[in-house]
Short mmCIF file of C-alpha atoms and ligand atoms in Angstrom, two decimals:
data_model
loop_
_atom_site.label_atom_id
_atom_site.label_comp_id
_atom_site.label_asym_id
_atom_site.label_seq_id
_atom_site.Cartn_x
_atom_site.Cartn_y
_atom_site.Cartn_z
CA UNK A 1493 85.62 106.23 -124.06
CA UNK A 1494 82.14 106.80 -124.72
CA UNK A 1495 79.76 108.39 -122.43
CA UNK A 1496 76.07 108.91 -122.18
CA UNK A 1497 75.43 112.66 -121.02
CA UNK A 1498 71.76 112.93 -120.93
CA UNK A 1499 68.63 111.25 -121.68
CA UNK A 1500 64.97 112.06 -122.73
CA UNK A 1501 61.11 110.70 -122.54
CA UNK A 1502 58.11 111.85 -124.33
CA UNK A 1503 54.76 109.96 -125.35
CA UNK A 1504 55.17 108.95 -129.29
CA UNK A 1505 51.46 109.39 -129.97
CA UNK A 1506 51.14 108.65 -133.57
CA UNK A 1507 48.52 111.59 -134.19
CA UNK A 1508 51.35 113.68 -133.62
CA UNK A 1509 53.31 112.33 -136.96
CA UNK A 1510 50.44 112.75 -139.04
CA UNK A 1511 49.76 117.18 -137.19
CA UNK A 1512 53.67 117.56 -138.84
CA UNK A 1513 53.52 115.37 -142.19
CA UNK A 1514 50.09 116.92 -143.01
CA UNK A 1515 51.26 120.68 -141.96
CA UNK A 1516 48.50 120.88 -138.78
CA UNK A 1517 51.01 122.01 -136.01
CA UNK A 1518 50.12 125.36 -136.32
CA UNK A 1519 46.17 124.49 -135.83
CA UNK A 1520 44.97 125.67 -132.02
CA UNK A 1521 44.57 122.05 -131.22
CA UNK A 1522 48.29 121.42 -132.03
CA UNK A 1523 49.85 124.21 -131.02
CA UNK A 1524 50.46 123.95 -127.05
CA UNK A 1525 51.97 120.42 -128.20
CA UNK A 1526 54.78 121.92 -130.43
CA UNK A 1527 55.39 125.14 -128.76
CA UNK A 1528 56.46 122.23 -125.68
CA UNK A 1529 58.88 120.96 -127.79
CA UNK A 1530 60.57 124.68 -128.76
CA UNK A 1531 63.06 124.24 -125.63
CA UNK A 1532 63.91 120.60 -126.32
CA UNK A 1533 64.91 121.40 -129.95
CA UNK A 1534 67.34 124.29 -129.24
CA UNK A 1535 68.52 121.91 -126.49
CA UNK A 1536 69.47 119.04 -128.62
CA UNK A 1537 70.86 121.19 -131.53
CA UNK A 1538 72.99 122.51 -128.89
CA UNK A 1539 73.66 118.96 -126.98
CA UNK A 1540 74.72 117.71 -130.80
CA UNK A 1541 74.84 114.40 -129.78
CA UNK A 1542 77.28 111.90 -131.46
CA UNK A 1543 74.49 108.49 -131.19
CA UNK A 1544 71.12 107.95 -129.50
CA UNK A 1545 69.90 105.04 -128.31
CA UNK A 1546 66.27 104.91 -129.18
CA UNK A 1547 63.78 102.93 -125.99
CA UNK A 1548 61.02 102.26 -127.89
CA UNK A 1549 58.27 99.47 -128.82
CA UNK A 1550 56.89 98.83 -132.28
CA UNK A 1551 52.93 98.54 -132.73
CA UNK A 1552 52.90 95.21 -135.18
CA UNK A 1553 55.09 96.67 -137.79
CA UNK A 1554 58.23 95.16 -138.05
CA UNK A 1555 57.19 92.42 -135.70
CA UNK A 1556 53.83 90.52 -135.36
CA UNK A 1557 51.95 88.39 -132.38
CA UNK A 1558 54.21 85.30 -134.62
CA UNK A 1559 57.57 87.00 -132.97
CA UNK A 1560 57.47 89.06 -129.93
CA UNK A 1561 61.44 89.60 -128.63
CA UNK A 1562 61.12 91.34 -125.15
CA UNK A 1563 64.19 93.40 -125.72
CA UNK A 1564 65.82 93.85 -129.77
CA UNK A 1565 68.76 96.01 -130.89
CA UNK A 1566 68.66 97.33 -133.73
CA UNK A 1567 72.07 96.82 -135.31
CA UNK A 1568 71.82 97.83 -138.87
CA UNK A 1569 73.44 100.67 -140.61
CA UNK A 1570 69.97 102.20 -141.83
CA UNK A 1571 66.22 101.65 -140.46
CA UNK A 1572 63.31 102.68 -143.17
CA UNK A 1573 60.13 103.96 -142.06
CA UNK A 1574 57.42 101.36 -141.35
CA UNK A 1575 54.24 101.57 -143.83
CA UNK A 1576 51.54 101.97 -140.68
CA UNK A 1577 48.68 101.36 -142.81
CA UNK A 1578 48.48 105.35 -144.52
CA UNK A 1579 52.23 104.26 -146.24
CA UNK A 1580 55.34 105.02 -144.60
CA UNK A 1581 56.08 108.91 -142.77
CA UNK A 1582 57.88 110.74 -145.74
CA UNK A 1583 60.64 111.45 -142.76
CA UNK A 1584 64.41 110.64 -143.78
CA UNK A 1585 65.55 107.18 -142.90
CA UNK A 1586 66.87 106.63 -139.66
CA UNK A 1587 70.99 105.90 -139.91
CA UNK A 1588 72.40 103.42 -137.51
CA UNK A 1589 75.27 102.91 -135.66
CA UNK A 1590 76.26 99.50 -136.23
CA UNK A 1591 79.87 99.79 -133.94
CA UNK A 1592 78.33 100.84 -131.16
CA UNK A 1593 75.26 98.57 -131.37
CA UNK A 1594 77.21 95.50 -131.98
CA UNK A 1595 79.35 96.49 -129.24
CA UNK A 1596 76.06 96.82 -126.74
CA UNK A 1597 74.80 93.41 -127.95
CA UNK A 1598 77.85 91.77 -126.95
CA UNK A 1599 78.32 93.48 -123.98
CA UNK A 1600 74.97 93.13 -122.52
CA UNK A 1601 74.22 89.55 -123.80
CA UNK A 1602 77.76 88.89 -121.95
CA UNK A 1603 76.28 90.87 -119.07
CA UNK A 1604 73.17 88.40 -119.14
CA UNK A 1605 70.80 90.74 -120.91
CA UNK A 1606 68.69 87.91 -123.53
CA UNK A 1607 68.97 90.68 -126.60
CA UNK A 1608 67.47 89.59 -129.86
CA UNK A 1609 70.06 91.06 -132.73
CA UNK A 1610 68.14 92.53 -135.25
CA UNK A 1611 70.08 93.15 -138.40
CA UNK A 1612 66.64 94.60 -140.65
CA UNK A 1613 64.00 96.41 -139.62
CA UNK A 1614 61.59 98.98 -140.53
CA UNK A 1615 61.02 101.52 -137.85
CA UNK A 1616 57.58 102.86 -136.81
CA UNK A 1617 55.60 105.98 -135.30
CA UNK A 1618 57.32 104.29 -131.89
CA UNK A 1619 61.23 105.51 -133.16
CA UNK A 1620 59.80 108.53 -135.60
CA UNK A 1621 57.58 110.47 -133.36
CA UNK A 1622 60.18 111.29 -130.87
CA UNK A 1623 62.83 112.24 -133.52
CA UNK A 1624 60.26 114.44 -135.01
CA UNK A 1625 59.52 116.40 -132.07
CA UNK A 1626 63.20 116.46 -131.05
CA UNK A 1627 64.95 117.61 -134.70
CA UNK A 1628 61.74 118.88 -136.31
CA UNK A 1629 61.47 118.18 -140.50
CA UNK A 1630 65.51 118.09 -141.25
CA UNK A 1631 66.55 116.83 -144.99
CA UNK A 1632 68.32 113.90 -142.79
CA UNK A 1633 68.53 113.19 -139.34
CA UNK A 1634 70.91 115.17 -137.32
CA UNK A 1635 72.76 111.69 -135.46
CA UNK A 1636 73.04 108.10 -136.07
CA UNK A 1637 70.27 106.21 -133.76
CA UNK A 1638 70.36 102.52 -132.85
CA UNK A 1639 66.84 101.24 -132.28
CA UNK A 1640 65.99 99.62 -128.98
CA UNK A 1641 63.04 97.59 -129.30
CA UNK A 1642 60.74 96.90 -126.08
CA UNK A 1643 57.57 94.39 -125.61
CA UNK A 1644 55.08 96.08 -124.23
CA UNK A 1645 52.23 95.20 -126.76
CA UNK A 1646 51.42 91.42 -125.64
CA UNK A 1647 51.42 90.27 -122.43
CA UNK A 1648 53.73 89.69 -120.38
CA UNK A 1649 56.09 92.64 -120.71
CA UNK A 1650 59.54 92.65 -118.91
CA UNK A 1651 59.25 94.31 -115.38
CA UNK A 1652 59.99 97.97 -114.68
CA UNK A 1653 62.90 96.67 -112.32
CA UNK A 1654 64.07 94.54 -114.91
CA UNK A 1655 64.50 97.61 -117.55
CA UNK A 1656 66.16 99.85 -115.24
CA UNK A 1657 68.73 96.97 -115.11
CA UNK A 1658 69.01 96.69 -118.40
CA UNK A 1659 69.76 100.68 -118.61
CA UNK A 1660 72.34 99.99 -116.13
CA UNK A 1661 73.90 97.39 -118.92
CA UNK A 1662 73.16 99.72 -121.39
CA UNK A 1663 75.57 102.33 -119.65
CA UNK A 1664 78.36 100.21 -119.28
CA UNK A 1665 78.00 99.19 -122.41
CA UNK A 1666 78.60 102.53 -123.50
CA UNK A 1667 81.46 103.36 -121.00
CA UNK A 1668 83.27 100.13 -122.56
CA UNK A 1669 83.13 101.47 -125.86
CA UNK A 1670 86.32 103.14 -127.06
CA UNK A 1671 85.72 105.57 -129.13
CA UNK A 1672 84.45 108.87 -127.86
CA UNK A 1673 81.12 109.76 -128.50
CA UNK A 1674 78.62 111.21 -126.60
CA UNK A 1675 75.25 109.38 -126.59
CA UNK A 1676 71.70 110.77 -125.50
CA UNK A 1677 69.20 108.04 -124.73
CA UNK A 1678 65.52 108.38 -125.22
CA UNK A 1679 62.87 106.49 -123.64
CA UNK A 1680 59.50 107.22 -125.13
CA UNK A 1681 55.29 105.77 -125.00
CA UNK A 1682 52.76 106.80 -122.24
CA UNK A 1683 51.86 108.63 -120.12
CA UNK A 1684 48.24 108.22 -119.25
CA UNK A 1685 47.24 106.06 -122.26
CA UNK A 1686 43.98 104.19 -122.76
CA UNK A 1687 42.96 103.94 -126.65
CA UNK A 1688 40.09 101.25 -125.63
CA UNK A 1689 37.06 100.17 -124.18
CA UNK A 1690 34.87 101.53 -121.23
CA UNK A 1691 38.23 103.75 -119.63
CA UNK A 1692 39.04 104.63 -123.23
CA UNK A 1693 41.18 108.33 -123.03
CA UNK A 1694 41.54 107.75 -119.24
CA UNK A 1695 43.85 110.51 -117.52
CA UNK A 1696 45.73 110.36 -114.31
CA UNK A 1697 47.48 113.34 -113.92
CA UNK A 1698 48.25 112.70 -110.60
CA UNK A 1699 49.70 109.81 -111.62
CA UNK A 1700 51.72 111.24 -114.57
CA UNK A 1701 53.36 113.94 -111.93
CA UNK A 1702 54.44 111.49 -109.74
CA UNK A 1703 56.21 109.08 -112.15
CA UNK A 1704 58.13 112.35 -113.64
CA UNK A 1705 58.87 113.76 -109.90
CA UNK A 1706 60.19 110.06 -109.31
CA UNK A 1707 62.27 109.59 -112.43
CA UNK A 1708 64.09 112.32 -111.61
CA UNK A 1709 64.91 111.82 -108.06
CA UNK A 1710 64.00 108.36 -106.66
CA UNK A 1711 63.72 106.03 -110.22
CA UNK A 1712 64.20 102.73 -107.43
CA UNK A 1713 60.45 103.34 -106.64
CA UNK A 1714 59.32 102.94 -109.73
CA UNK A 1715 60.93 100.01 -110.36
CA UNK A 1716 58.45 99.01 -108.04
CA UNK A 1717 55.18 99.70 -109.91
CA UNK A 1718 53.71 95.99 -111.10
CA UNK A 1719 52.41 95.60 -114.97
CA UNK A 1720 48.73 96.02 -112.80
CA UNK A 1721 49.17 99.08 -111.54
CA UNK A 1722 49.98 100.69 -115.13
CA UNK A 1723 47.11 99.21 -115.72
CA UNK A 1724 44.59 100.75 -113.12
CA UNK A 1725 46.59 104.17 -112.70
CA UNK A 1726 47.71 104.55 -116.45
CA UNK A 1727 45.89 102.66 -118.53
CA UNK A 1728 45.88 99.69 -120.84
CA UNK A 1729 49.10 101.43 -122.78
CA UNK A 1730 50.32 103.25 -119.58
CA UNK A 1731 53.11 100.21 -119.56
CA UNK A 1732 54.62 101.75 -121.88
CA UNK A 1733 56.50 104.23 -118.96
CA UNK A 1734 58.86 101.44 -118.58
CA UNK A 1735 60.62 102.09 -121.52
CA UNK A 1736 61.22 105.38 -119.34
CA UNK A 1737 62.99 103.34 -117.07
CA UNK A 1738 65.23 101.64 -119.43
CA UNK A 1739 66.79 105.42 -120.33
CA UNK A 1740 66.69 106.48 -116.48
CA UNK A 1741 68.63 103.59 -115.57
CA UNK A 1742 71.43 104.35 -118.10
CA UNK A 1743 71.81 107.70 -116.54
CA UNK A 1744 73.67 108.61 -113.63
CA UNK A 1745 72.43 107.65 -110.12
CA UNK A 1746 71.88 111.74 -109.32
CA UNK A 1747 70.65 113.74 -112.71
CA UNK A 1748 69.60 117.24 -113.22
CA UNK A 1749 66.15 117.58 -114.52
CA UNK A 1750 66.25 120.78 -117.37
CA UNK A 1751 62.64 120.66 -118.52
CA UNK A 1752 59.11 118.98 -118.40
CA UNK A 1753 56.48 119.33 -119.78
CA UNK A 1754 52.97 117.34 -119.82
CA UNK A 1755 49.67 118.17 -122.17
CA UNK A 1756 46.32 117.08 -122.12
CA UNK A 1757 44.74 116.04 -124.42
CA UNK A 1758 46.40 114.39 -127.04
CA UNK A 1759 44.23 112.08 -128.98
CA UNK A 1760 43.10 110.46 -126.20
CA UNK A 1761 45.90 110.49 -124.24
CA UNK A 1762 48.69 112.44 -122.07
CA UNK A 1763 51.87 113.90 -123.37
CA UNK A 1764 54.53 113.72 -120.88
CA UNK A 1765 58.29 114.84 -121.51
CA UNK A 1766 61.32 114.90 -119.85
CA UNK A 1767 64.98 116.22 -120.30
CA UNK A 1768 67.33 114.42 -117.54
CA UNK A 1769 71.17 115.60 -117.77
CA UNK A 1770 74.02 113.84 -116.19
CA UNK A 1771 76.29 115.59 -114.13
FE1 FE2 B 2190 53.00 103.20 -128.40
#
């Protein structure tokens, strides 16, 4: 049986692609950023996870406003990086795991989860940040990921509630797979997050600390927060903290939180991170 022993959140700020691919993460401004991320590397080298389930939302790149899925799995055996305007990252492309995708389409379609199957896709800053600051600048990928895609971009995005539920799919999904593997699940965007206009590079801090003191001990709160109050607390891209919620709600009920970490500023925004383990 497969089983999903610990999951993962941090911002995927596309300014921190371009610090690695253009050798700056050893510039001051850079440095607190990476030297956050020295823990959560040994950690997953040492987790060696089988699969990871990628939460994530793409930013007009292998979707447009003509198609807008509010949840996509990514079921291919290989996902290229997304040409984001500057060409693609010159990071490895991402393998799939078609089995196990398939076999989390069917089983949360069945559980009455509307999934849109996506069988090509190019994958964007969304999907490579995180890898990046997980596994660093590796020749290839250290584990197959399957690509969960979330709408958070246009209006109106699927409810916090409604994501933890679908993380609740998404785990027995996993548990009804029968092959053993052991599967890590990130969720990744936010935290305080406003690229635009008058509040442009808005921080809540307060804010941030909560929702991370939450997702570890009380997620069913969160699930309360409404699409306006990301809004006023977190910004016009602060919805992007229920992708959080999608990998929370795959984990166990009770978790142990390992590490956090939060940084201000990047670009305009807050880095949050997380590293939940089940028990
Ligand atoms: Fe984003």
């Amino acid at each position: 049986m497969a089983r999903i022993v610990a999951g993962t959140a941090m911002s995927h700020v596309p300014a921190i692609g371009a610090a690695i691919d253009n050798g700056k993460t050893g510039e001051p401004y850079w440095q607190p950023v990476f030297k956050g991320f020295e823990f959560s590397k040994r950690w997953i080298a040492e987790l060696k996870p089988d699969v990871a389930i990628v939460v994530y939302n793409d930013h007009a790149s292998a979707f447009s406003l003509e198609i807008i899925p509010t949840f996509a799995i990514g079921c291919a055996d290989a996902f290229p990086p997304a040409d984001e305007g500057w060409g693609p990252r010159r990071v490895p492309v991402v393998k799939g795991h078609s089995e196990l995708a398939w076999h989390i389409a069917q089983s949360t379609i069945l559980d009455e989860f509307d999934m849109t199957i996506v069988n090509k896709m190019e994958v964007d800053h969304g999907l490579t940040v995180p890898l990046s600051l997980m596994c660093g600048t590796p020749a290839e990928w250290p584990f197959p990921v399957i690509p969960l895609c979330v709408n958070v971009v246009q209006y109106p995005p699927p409810t916090g509630h409604r994501c933890h539920m679908l993380g609740h799919a998404i785990r027995r999904a996993v548990e009804s797979f029968d092959k053993d593997l052991r599967v890590v699940v990130f969720g990744t965007g936010g935290m305080s997050h406003q690229l635009q206009g008058p509040r442009a590079g808005l921080i809540n801090k307060e804010f941030d600390y909560a929702f991370l003191d939450s997702l570890t001990r009380d997620p069913v709160a969160l699930t309360k927060i409404t699409p306006l109050e990301y809004l006023r607390e977190s910004g016009s891209e602060g919805i992007e903290l229920v992708m959080w919620l999608i990998m929370r709600g795959a984990l166990n009920d009770r978790v142990e939180e390992v590490y956090r970490f939060h940084h201000v500023p990047v670009s305009n925004c807050a880095l949050g991170h997380i590293i939940l383990e089940n028990r």
